[in-house]
Short mmCIF file of C-alpha atoms and ligand atoms in Angstrom, two decimals:
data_model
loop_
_atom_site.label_atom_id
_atom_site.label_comp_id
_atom_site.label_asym_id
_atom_site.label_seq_id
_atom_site.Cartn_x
_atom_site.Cartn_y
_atom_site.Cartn_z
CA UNK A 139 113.71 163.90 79.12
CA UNK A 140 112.32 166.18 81.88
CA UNK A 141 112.16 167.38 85.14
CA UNK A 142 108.92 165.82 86.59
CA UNK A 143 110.60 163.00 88.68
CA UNK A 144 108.88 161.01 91.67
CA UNK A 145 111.15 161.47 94.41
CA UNK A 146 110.72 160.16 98.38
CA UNK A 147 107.26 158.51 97.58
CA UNK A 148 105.37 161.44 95.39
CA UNK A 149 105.74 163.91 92.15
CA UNK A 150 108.06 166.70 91.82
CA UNK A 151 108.85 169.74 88.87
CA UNK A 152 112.30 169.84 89.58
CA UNK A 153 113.05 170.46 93.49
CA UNK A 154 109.40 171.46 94.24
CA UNK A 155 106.72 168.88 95.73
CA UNK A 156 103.42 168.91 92.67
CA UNK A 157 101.47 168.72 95.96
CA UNK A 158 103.39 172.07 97.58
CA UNK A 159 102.47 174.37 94.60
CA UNK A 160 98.60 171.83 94.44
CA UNK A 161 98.42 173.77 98.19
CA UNK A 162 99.15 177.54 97.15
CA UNK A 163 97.53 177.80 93.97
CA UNK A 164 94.70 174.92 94.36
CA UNK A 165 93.24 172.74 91.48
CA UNK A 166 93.66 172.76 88.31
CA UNK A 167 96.88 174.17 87.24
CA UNK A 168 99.85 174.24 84.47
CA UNK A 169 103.18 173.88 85.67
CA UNK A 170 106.47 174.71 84.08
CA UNK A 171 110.14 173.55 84.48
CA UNK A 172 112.45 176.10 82.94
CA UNK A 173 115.11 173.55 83.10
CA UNK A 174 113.35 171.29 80.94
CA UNK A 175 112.33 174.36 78.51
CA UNK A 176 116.04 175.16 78.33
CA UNK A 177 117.18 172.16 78.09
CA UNK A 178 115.10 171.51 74.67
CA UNK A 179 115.96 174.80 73.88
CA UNK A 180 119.48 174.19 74.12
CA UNK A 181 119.05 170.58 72.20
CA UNK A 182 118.17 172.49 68.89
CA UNK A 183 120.89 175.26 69.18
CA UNK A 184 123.55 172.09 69.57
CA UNK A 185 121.84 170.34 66.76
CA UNK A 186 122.72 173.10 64.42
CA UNK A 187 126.59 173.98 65.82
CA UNK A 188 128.47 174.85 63.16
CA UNK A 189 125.72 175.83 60.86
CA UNK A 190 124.91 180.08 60.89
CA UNK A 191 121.51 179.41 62.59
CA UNK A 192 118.51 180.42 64.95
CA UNK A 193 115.64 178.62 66.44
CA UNK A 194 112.74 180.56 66.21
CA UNK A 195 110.35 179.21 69.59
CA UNK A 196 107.26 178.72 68.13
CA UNK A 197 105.27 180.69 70.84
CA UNK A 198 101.86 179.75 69.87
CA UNK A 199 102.40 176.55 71.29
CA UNK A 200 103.03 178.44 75.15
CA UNK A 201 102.94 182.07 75.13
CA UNK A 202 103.29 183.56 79.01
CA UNK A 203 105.60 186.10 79.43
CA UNK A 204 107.35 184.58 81.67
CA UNK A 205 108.28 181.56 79.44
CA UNK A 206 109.03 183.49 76.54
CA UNK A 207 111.60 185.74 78.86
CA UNK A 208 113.55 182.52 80.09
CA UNK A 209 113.86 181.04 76.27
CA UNK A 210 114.53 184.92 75.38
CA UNK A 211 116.91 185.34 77.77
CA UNK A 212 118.49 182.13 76.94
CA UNK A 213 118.80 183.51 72.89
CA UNK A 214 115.76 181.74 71.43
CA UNK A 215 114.01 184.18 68.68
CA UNK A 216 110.41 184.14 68.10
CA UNK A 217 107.88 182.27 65.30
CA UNK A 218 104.77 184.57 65.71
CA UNK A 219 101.56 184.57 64.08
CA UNK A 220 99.48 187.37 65.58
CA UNK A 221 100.15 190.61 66.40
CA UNK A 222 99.08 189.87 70.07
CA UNK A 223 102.31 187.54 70.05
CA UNK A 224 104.48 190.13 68.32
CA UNK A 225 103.78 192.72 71.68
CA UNK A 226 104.15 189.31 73.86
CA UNK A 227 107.50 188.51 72.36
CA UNK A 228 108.69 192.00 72.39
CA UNK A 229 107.58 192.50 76.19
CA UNK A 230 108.94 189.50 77.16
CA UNK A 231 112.22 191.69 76.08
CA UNK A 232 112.73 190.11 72.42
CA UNK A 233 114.26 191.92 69.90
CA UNK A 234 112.86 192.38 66.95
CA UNK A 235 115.42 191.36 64.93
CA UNK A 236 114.95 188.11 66.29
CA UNK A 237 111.06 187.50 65.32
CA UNK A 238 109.48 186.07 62.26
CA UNK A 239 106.08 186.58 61.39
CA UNK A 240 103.71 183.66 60.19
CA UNK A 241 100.57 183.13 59.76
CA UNK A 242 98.31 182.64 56.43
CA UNK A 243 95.92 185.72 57.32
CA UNK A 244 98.64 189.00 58.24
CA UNK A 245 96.02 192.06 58.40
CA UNK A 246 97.85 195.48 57.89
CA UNK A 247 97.06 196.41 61.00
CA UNK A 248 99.43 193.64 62.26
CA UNK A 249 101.92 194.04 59.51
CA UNK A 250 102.12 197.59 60.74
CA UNK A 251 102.66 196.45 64.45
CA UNK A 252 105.17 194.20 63.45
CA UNK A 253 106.92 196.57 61.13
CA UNK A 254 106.92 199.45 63.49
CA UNK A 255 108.65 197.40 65.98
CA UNK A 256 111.22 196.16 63.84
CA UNK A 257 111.14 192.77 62.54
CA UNK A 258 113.33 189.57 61.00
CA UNK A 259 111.07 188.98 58.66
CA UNK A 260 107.38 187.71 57.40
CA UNK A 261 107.13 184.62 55.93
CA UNK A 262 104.78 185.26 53.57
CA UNK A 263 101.92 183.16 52.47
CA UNK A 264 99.56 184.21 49.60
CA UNK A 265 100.02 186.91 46.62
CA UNK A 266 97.60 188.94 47.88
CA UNK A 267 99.45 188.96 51.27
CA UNK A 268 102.88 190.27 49.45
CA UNK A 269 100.67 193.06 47.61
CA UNK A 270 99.06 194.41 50.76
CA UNK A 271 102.77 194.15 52.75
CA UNK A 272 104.87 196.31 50.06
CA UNK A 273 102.03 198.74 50.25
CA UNK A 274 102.32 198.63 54.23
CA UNK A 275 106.17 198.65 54.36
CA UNK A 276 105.68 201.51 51.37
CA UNK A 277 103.63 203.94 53.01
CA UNK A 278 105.45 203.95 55.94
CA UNK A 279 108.98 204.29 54.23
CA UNK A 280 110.15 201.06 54.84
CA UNK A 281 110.87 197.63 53.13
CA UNK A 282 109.62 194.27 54.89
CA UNK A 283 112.22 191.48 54.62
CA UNK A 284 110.24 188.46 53.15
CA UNK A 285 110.33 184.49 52.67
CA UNK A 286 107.52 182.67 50.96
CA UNK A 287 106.41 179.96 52.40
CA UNK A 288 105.69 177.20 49.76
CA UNK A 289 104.04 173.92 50.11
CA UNK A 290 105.95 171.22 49.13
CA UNK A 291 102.73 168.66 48.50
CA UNK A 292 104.72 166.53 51.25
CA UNK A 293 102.09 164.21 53.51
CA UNK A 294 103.81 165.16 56.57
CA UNK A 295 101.63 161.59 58.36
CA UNK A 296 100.11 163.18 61.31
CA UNK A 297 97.17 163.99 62.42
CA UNK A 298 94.71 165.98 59.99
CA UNK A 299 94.07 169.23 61.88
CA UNK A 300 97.78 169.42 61.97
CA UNK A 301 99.36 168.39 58.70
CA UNK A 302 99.78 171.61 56.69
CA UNK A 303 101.95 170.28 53.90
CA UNK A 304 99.88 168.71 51.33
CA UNK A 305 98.86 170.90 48.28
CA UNK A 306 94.64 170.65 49.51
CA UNK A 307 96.11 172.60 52.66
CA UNK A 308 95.36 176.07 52.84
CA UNK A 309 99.31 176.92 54.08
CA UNK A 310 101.66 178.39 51.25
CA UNK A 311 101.77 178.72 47.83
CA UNK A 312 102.54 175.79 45.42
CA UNK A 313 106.08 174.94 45.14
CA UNK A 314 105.39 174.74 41.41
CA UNK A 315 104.62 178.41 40.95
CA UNK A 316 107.68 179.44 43.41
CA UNK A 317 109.60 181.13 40.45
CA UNK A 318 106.47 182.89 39.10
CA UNK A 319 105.86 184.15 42.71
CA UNK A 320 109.30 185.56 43.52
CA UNK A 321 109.23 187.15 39.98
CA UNK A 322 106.60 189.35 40.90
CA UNK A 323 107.81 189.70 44.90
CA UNK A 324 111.18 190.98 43.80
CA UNK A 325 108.86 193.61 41.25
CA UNK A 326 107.12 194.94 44.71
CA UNK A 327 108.59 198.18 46.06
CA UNK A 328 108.20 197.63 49.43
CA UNK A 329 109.47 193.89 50.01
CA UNK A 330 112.74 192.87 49.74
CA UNK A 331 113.08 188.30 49.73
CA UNK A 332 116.10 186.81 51.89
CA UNK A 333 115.16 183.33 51.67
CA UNK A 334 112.22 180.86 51.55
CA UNK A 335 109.75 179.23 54.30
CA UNK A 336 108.67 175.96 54.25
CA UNK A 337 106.15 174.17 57.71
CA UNK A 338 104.95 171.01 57.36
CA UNK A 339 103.04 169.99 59.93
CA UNK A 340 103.09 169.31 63.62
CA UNK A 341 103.65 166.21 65.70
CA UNK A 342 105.89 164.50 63.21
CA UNK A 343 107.01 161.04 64.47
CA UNK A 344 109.69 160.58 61.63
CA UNK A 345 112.18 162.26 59.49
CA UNK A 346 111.00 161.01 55.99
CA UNK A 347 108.77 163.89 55.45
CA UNK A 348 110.89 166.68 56.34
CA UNK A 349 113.84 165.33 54.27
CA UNK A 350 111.13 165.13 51.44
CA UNK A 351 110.11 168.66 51.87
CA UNK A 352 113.85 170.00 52.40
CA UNK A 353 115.49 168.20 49.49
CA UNK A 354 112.52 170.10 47.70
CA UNK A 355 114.02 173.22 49.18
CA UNK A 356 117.38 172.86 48.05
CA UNK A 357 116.47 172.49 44.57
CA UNK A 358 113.75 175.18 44.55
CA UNK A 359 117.10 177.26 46.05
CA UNK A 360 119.30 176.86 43.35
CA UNK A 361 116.63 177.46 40.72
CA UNK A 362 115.63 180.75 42.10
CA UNK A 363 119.11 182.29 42.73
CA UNK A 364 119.15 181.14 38.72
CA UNK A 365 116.88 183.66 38.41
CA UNK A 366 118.51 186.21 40.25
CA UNK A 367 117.36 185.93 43.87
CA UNK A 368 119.00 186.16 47.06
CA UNK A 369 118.55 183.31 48.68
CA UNK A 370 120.19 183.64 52.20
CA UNK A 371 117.82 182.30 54.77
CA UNK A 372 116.12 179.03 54.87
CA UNK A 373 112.86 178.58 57.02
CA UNK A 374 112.24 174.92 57.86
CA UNK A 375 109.62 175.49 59.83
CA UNK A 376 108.66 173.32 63.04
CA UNK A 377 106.85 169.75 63.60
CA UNK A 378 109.39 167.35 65.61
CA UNK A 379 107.36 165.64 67.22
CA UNK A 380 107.58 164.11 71.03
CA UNK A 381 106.65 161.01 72.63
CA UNK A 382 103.31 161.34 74.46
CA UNK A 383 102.70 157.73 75.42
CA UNK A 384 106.01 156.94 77.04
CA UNK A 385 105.90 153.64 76.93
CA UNK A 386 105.31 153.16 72.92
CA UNK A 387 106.98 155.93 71.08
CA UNK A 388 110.64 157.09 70.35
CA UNK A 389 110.43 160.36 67.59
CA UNK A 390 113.30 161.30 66.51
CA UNK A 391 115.91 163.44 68.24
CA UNK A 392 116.17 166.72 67.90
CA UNK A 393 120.01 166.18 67.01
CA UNK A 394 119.09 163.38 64.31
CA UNK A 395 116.96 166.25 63.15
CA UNK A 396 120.31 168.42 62.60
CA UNK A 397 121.96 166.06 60.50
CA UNK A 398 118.90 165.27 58.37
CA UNK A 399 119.18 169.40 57.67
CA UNK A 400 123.37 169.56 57.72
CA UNK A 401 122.24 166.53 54.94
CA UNK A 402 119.55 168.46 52.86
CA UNK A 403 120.51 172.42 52.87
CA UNK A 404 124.15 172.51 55.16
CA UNK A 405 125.98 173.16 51.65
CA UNK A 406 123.95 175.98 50.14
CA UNK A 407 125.77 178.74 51.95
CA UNK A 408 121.90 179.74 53.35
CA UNK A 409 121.19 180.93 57.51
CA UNK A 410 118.81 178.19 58.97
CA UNK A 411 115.67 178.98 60.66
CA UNK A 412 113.54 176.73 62.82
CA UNK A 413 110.29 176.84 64.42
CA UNK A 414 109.95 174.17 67.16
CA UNK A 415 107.19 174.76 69.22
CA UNK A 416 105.57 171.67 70.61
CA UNK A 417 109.07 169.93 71.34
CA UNK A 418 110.50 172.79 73.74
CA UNK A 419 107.57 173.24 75.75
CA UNK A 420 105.42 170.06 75.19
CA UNK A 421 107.06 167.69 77.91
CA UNK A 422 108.05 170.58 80.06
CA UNK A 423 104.34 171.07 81.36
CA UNK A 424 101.74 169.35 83.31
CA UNK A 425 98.73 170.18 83.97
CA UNK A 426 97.20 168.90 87.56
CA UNK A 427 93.65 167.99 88.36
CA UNK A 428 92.10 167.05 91.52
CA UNK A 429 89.94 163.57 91.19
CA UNK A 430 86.11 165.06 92.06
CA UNK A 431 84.02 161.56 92.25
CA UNK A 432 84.60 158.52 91.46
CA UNK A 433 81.70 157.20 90.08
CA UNK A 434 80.85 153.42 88.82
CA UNK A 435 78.75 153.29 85.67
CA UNK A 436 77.84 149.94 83.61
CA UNK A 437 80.90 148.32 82.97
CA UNK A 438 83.27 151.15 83.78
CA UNK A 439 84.11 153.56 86.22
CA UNK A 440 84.48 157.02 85.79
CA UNK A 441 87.01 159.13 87.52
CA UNK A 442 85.44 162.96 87.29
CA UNK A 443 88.44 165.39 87.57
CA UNK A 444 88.59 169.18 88.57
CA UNK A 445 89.83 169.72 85.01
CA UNK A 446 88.08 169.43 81.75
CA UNK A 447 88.26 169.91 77.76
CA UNK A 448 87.91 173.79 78.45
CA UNK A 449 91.43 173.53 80.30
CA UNK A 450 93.07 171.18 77.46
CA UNK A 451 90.98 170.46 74.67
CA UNK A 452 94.14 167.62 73.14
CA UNK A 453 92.11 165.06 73.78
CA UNK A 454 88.84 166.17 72.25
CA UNK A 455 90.26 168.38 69.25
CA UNK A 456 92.63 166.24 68.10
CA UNK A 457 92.21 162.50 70.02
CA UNK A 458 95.16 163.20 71.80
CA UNK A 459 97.32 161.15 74.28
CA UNK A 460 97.93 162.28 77.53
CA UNK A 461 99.98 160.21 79.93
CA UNK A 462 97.65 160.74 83.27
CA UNK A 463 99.77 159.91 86.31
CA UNK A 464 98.80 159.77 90.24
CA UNK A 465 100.93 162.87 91.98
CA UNK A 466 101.42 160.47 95.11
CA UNK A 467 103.88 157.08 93.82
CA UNK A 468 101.95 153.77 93.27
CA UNK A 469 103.41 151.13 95.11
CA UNK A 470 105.68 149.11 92.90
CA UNK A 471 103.34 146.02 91.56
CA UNK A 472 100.42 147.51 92.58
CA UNK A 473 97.38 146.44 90.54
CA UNK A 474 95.85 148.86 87.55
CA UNK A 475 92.54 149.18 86.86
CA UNK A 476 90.43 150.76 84.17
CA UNK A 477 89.30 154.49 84.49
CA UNK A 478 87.19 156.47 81.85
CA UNK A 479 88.74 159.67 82.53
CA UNK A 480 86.23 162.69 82.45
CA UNK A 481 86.12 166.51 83.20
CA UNK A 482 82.81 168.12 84.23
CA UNK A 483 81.62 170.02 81.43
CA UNK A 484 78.52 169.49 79.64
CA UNK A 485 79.70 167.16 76.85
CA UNK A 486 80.52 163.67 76.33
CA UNK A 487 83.31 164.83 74.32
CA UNK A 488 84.82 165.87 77.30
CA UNK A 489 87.07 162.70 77.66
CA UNK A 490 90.54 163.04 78.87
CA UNK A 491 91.09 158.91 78.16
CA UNK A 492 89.00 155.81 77.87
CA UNK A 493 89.20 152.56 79.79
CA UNK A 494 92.60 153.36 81.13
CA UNK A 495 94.71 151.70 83.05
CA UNK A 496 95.66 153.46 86.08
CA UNK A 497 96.86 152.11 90.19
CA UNK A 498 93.63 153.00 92.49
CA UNK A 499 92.66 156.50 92.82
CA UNK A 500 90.15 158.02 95.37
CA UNK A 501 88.53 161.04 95.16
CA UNK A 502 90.68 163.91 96.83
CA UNK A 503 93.83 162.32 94.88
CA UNK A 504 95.78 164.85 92.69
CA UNK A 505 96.62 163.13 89.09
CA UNK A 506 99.57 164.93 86.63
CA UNK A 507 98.50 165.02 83.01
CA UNK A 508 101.97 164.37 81.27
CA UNK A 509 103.28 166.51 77.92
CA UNK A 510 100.53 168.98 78.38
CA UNK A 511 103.22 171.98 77.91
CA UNK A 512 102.49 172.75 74.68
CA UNK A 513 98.90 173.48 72.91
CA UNK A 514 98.09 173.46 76.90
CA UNK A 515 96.83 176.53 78.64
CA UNK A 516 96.87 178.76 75.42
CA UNK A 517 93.77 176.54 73.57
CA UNK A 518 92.37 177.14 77.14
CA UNK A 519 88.76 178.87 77.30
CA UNK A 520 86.17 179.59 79.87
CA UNK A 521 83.45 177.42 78.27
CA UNK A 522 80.87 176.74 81.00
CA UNK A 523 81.90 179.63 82.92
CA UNK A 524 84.96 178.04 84.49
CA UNK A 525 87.46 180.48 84.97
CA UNK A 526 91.27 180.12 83.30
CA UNK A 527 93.14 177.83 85.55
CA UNK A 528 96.91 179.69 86.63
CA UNK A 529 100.32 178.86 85.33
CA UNK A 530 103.20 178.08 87.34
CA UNK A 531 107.05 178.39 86.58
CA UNK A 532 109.37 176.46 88.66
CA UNK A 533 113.21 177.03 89.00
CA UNK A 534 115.32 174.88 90.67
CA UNK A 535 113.50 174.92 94.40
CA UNK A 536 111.42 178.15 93.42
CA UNK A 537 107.73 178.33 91.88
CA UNK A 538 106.11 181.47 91.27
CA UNK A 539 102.40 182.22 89.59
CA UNK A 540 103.32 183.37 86.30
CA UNK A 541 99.12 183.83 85.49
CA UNK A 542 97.04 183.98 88.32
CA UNK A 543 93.27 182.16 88.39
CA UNK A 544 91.18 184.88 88.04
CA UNK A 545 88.69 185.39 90.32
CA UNK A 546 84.76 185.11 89.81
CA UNK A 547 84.14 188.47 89.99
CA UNK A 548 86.83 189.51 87.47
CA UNK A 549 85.41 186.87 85.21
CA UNK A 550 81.82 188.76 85.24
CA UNK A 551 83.61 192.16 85.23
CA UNK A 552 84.54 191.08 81.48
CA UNK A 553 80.91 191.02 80.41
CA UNK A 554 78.71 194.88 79.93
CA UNK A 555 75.65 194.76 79.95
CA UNK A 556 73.74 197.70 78.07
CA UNK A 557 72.24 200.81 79.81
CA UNK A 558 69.09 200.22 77.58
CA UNK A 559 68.20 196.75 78.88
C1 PLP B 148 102.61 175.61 64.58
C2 PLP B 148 103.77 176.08 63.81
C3 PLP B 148 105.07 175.78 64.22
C4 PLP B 148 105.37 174.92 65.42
O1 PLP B 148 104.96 173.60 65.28
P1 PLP B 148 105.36 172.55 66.43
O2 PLP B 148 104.75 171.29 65.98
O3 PLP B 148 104.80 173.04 67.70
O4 PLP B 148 106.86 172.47 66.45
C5 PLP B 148 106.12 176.30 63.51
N1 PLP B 148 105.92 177.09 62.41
C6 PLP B 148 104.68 177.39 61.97
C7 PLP B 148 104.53 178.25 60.78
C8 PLP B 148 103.57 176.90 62.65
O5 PLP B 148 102.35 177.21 62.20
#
């Protein structure tokens, strides 16, 4: 469920007109409902009642400041993977404490950020990785809490660029060599383990997998306590996916989810992490466009947006779905016709959507790319020189720029060129 409603004949993020905010900031934009955000937010907390537990916003999947403050404020903790989101977590007023650290390629300078801050721990991902960290967390007096993440050889059944589960991924080490690999963590000065880490994939569109991977967990958890560890956290990562086409897909819900894990790991005593990204912020953006031309080729017509792959690359990265929706309400009934769906950049694989079906649109129409919240504005680039396109937060019957479009001339102002040329 979310917040984008038509209401009185047009489109609306909760009590704000699309085409109000379309006015102020101009074309194309990302817009946010922080009830929606919360209210996902708030699905996976309920999920887990009754289970010690936190859920970990995977902020890599939507990382303004402004976001990251209302799920912050709200009690979400943090699933980071760069230093850069470490400081964006922590100035969105996180506390450390409350942030993991993932990510397959930690570079001491980062580890360093992330320990000087103060941290909840780093999931760690290679041997290598755990050397260089105890010699970090060593030389600067301290000792980094650590999971490993292992890879569970679990085909997680989504998209390739996405699954991360399977042993031929480069995520984790093998969940056969676990015990090996905690043998010599626990011999490293400057780590000290709390649990284990397992992520799967993203845009999962059923449990199987994860109850695969998490019943692999469990027994990987009683084996290593066997062996002396303390095993008190459990990482399951993130991956629920949601439905992008509305009208053909039902994932499952985030509090069928909770059971699966009550089911797999609620007896083993063991604080459960999460990492949902996409799901909290996926269907609580959209980004708007502004239909350019209309232009009939052979066979087709093309409607050329205001927007292209440089603002959301979904579609051309990964073939994604976007539900593409007119911002002023077809007449019931009203006949659909076939659109290819383009942006303007310079390459055919600039496609937003193919032959679909969509009520009449004229140029100067606003459209509402559905789901775009997540994977959205932070895979956005300037590629052909078109500058960043702002972010908007909406709250009840407020909307406020959360990042503003910059301007032409601060675009330029990035560049230097030499004195000797
Ligand atoms: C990407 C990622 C997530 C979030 O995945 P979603 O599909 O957005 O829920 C969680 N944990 C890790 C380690 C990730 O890399």
């Amino acid at each position: 469920m979310d917040h984008f409603l038509y209401r009185d004949g047009q489109l609306w993020a909760e009590d704000v007109r699309i085409a109000d905010i379309a006015a102020a900031v101009g074309t194309p934009f990302y817009v946010y409902s922080s009830a929606t955000l919360l209210r996902h937010y708030g699905l996976f907390d309920e999920a887990l009642a009754g289970l010690p537990h936190s859920v970990c916003f995977a902020m890599k999947s939507l990382s303004n400041l402004a976001v990251l403050k209302l799920l912050g404020d709200a009690g979400a903790g943090m699933d980071v993977v760069s230093a850069g989101e470490y400081l964006r977590a922590r100035a969105a007023g996180v506390p450390g404490e409350r942030i993991v650290f993932s990510g397959v390629g930690k570079t001491r300078a980062e580890m360093r950020v992330a320990l000087s801050g103060g941290i909840r721990q780093f999931n760690v991902e290679s041997e290598p990785e755990m050397e260089a960290l105890s010699a970090v967390a060593a030389e600067m007096g301290q000792v980094a809490p650590i999971t490993i993440r292992v890879n569970p050889d679990v085909d997680a059944r989504t998209h390739a660029k996405i699954a991360t589960g399977k042993s031929e991924n480069k995520f984790g080490i093998p969940i056969a060599r676990a015990r090996e690999v905690y043998a010599r963590a626990a011999a490293l000065p400057g780590l000290r383990v709390v649990g284990i880490d397992v992520h799967i994939g993203s845009q999962l569109t059923e449990l199987a997998p994860f109850e695969a991977a998490y019943t692999k967990l469990a027994e990987l958890t009683a084996l290593l306590r066997a062996d002396g560890h303390r095993i008190e956290r459990l990482d399951l990562g993130g991956g629920l996916g949601i439905p992008y086409a509305r009208s053909n897909e039902a994932p499952p819900l985030p509090l069928e989810y909770g059971d699966l894990i009550r089911r797999t790991v609620g007896h083993l005593g063991c604080e459960i992490e999460i990492e949902p990204g996409r799901l909290i912020s996926g269907n609580a953006g959209l980004m708007v466009a502004q239909v350019i031309y209309l232009k009939s080729g052979e066979g087709r017509d093309f409607l050329i947006l205001d927007a292209a792959m440089n603002d959301l690359i979904r579609p051309a990265m990964y073939d994604a779905h976007h539900d593409i929706i007119p911002v002023i309400e077809p007449e019931a009934g009203v006949e659909q016709r076939p659109y290819d769906i383009v942006g303007p950049v310079c390459e055919s694989g600039d496609t937003f959507a193919r032959a679909r079906a969509m009520p009449p649109v004229a140029a100067g129409d606003l459209v509402a790319f559905r789901s775009a919240g997540a994977y959205g504005a932070v895979m956005a680039s300037e590629y052909n020189s078109r500058p960043l396109i702002p972010e908007v937060l909406v709250k009840g019957d407020q909307f406020a720029v959360i990042r503003a479009r910059p301007t032409y001339d601060e675009m330029l102002a990035r560049d230097t060129v030499p004195v000797w040329l």
